[in-house]
Amino acid sequence: MDETQAVFDRVARYFGLLSDPTRLRILSCLCNQERTVGEIVDIIGLSQPNISRHLGILFEAEVIDKRRAGTCIFYRVIDPDFMDICRTVSIRVASCDFPTGQESGEGEA
């Protein structure tokens, strides 16, 4: 694999972090302050194991970090560039008729 292909593969994995609505919701929760898993669960309304799985993915990608305080683990965003990309894309999609591939007639010949 050449160097350019390796870079494109890494970029695709980086953008892939934005491909799940749950991760986007988690990032939205964390964009202005650190929160515990319990707080994120309460805000998003999904199960703790589901939220923890997505937090693990974001942590492994070095988008978020965590710290322990007693029995609580607090998560926070550490990659401001990732948040800027997420915010920019979200605003763009929310502000126009962005094609989602879900329109009626999709796939018709």
mmCIF file of C-alpha atoms in Angstrom:
data_model
loop_
_atom_site.group_PDB
_atom_site.id
_atom_site.type_symbol
_atom_site.label_atom_id
_atom_site.label_comp_id
_atom_site.label_asym_id
_atom_site.label_seq_id
_atom_site.Cartn_x
_atom_site.Cartn_y
_atom_site.Cartn_z
ATOM 1 C CA MET A 1 0.000 0.000 0.000
ATOM 2 C CA ASP A 2 1.415 3.364 -0.925
ATOM 3 C CA GLU A 3 1.612 6.289 1.478
ATOM 4 C CA THR A 4 -1.315 8.156 -0.076
ATOM 5 C CA GLN A 5 -3.595 5.133 0.266
ATOM 6 C CA ALA A 6 -2.569 4.749 3.905
ATOM 7 C CA VAL A 7 -3.493 8.376 4.581
ATOM 8 C CA PHE A 8 -6.862 7.962 2.854
ATOM 9 C CA ASP A 9 -7.552 4.850 4.946
ATOM 10 C CA ARG A 10 -6.808 6.775 8.144
ATOM 11 C CA VAL A 11 -8.991 9.697 7.033
ATOM 12 C CA ALA A 12 -11.861 7.302 6.274
ATOM 13 C CA ARG A 13 -11.577 5.772 9.765
ATOM 14 C CA TYR A 14 -11.494 9.274 11.298
ATOM 15 C CA PHE A 15 -14.627 10.352 9.421
ATOM 16 C CA GLY A 16 -16.210 6.991 10.220
ATOM 17 C CA LEU A 17 -16.408 8.148 13.829
ATOM 18 C CA LEU A 18 -19.072 10.609 12.627
ATOM 19 C CA SER A 19 -21.112 7.877 10.959
ATOM 20 C CA ASP A 20 -23.085 6.840 14.027
ATOM 21 C CA PRO A 21 -25.886 9.055 15.428
ATOM 22 C CA THR A 22 -25.198 7.858 18.979
ATOM 23 C CA ARG A 23 -21.586 9.050 18.794
ATOM 24 C CA LEU A 24 -22.774 12.394 17.428
ATOM 25 C CA ARG A 25 -25.189 12.738 20.342
ATOM 26 C CA ILE A 26 -22.431 11.839 22.822
ATOM 27 C CA LEU A 27 -20.117 14.430 21.310
ATOM 28 C CA SER A 28 -22.887 17.004 21.527
ATOM 29 C CA CYS A 29 -23.220 16.228 25.246
ATOM 30 C CA LEU A 30 -19.497 16.631 25.744
ATOM 31 C CA CYS A 31 -18.847 19.672 23.566
ATOM 32 C CA ASN A 32 -19.103 22.232 26.400
ATOM 33 C CA GLN A 33 -18.305 20.238 29.532
ATOM 34 C CA GLU A 34 -17.090 16.937 30.823
ATOM 35 C CA ARG A 35 -19.721 14.456 31.954
ATOM 36 C CA THR A 36 -19.984 11.063 33.597
ATOM 37 C CA VAL A 37 -21.364 8.014 31.813
ATOM 38 C CA GLY A 38 -24.484 8.286 33.977
ATOM 39 C CA GLU A 39 -25.073 11.881 32.925
ATOM 40 C CA ILE A 40 -24.676 10.963 29.266
ATOM 41 C CA VAL A 41 -27.072 8.020 29.673
ATOM 42 C CA ASP A 42 -29.652 10.320 31.305
ATOM 43 C CA ILE A 43 -29.362 12.938 28.556
ATOM 44 C CA ILE A 44 -29.372 10.554 25.592
ATOM 45 C CA GLY A 45 -31.700 7.928 27.026
ATOM 46 C CA LEU A 46 -29.867 4.846 25.805
ATOM 47 C CA SER A 47 -28.489 1.993 27.885
ATOM 48 C CA GLN A 48 -25.255 2.359 29.826
ATOM 49 C CA PRO A 49 -23.533 -0.533 27.981
ATOM 50 C CA ASN A 50 -24.409 1.061 24.615
ATOM 51 C CA ILE A 51 -23.088 4.490 25.681
ATOM 52 C CA SER A 52 -19.961 2.920 27.179
ATOM 53 C CA ARG A 53 -19.238 1.058 23.934
ATOM 54 C CA HIS A 54 -19.368 4.300 21.932
ATOM 55 C CA LEU A 55 -17.299 6.148 24.537
ATOM 56 C CA GLY A 56 -14.706 3.390 24.182
ATOM 57 C CA ILE A 57 -14.577 3.871 20.421
ATOM 58 C CA LEU A 58 -14.130 7.639 20.792
ATOM 59 C CA PHE A 59 -11.519 7.139 23.526
ATOM 60 C CA GLU A 60 -9.501 4.667 21.433
ATOM 61 C CA ALA A 61 -9.570 7.166 18.559
ATOM 62 C CA GLU A 62 -8.199 9.838 20.942
ATOM 63 C CA VAL A 63 -11.182 12.121 20.344
ATOM 64 C CA ILE A 64 -12.136 12.058 24.034
ATOM 65 C CA ASP A 65 -10.275 11.451 27.271
ATOM 66 C CA LYS A 66 -11.402 10.280 30.684
ATOM 67 C CA ARG A 67 -10.461 10.865 34.286
ATOM 68 C CA ARG A 68 -11.479 9.099 37.453
ATOM 69 C CA ALA A 69 -12.764 10.994 40.479
ATOM 70 C CA GLY A 70 -13.670 8.542 43.229
ATOM 71 C CA THR A 71 -16.094 6.051 41.708
ATOM 72 C CA CYS A 72 -17.016 8.297 38.759
ATOM 73 C CA ILE A 73 -15.331 8.482 35.386
ATOM 74 C CA PHE A 74 -15.614 11.813 33.597
ATOM 75 C CA TYR A 75 -15.287 12.116 29.824
ATOM 76 C CA ARG A 76 -14.292 15.203 27.841
ATOM 77 C CA VAL A 77 -13.412 16.097 24.267
ATOM 78 C CA ILE A 78 -9.679 16.479 23.616
ATOM 79 C CA ASP A 79 -9.682 16.815 19.808
ATOM 80 C CA PRO A 80 -10.969 20.312 19.005
ATOM 81 C CA ASP A 81 -10.458 19.761 15.268
ATOM 82 C CA PHE A 82 -12.829 16.797 15.373
ATOM 83 C CA MET A 83 -15.468 18.890 17.121
ATOM 84 C CA ASP A 84 -15.047 21.664 14.525
ATOM 85 C CA ILE A 85 -15.576 19.159 11.698
ATOM 86 C CA CYS A 86 -18.598 17.666 13.454
ATOM 87 C CA ARG A 87 -20.126 21.104 14.092
ATOM 88 C CA THR A 88 -19.483 22.305 10.525
ATOM 89 C CA VAL A 89 -21.022 19.227 8.923
ATOM 90 C CA SER A 90 -24.008 19.267 11.308
ATOM 91 C CA ILE A 91 -24.742 22.926 10.551
ATOM 92 C CA ARG A 92 -24.401 22.316 6.812
ATOM 93 C CA VAL A 93 -26.779 19.349 6.862
ATOM 94 C CA ALA A 94 -29.295 21.078 9.141
ATOM 95 C CA SER A 95 -29.370 24.256 7.062
ATOM 96 C CA CYS A 96 -30.162 22.824 3.635
ATOM 97 C CA ASP A 97 -31.866 20.028 1.800
ATOM 98 C CA PHE A 98 -28.932 17.699 2.005
ATOM 99 C CA PRO A 99 -29.481 14.454 0.057
ATOM 100 C CA THR A 100 -29.843 11.581 2.503
ATOM 101 C CA GLY A 101 -30.504 8.782 0.034
ATOM 102 C CA GLN A 102 -33.865 8.224 1.698
ATOM 103 C CA GLU A 103 -36.082 10.081 -0.764
ATOM 104 C CA SER A 104 -38.967 8.200 -2.327
ATOM 105 C CA GLY A 105 -38.088 6.607 -5.591
ATOM 106 C CA GLU A 106 -34.512 5.913 -4.615
ATOM 107 C CA GLY A 107 -33.116 3.001 -6.502
ATOM 108 C CA GLU A 108 -35.763 3.140 -9.223
ATOM 109 C CA ALA A 109 -34.484 2.834 -12.750
#
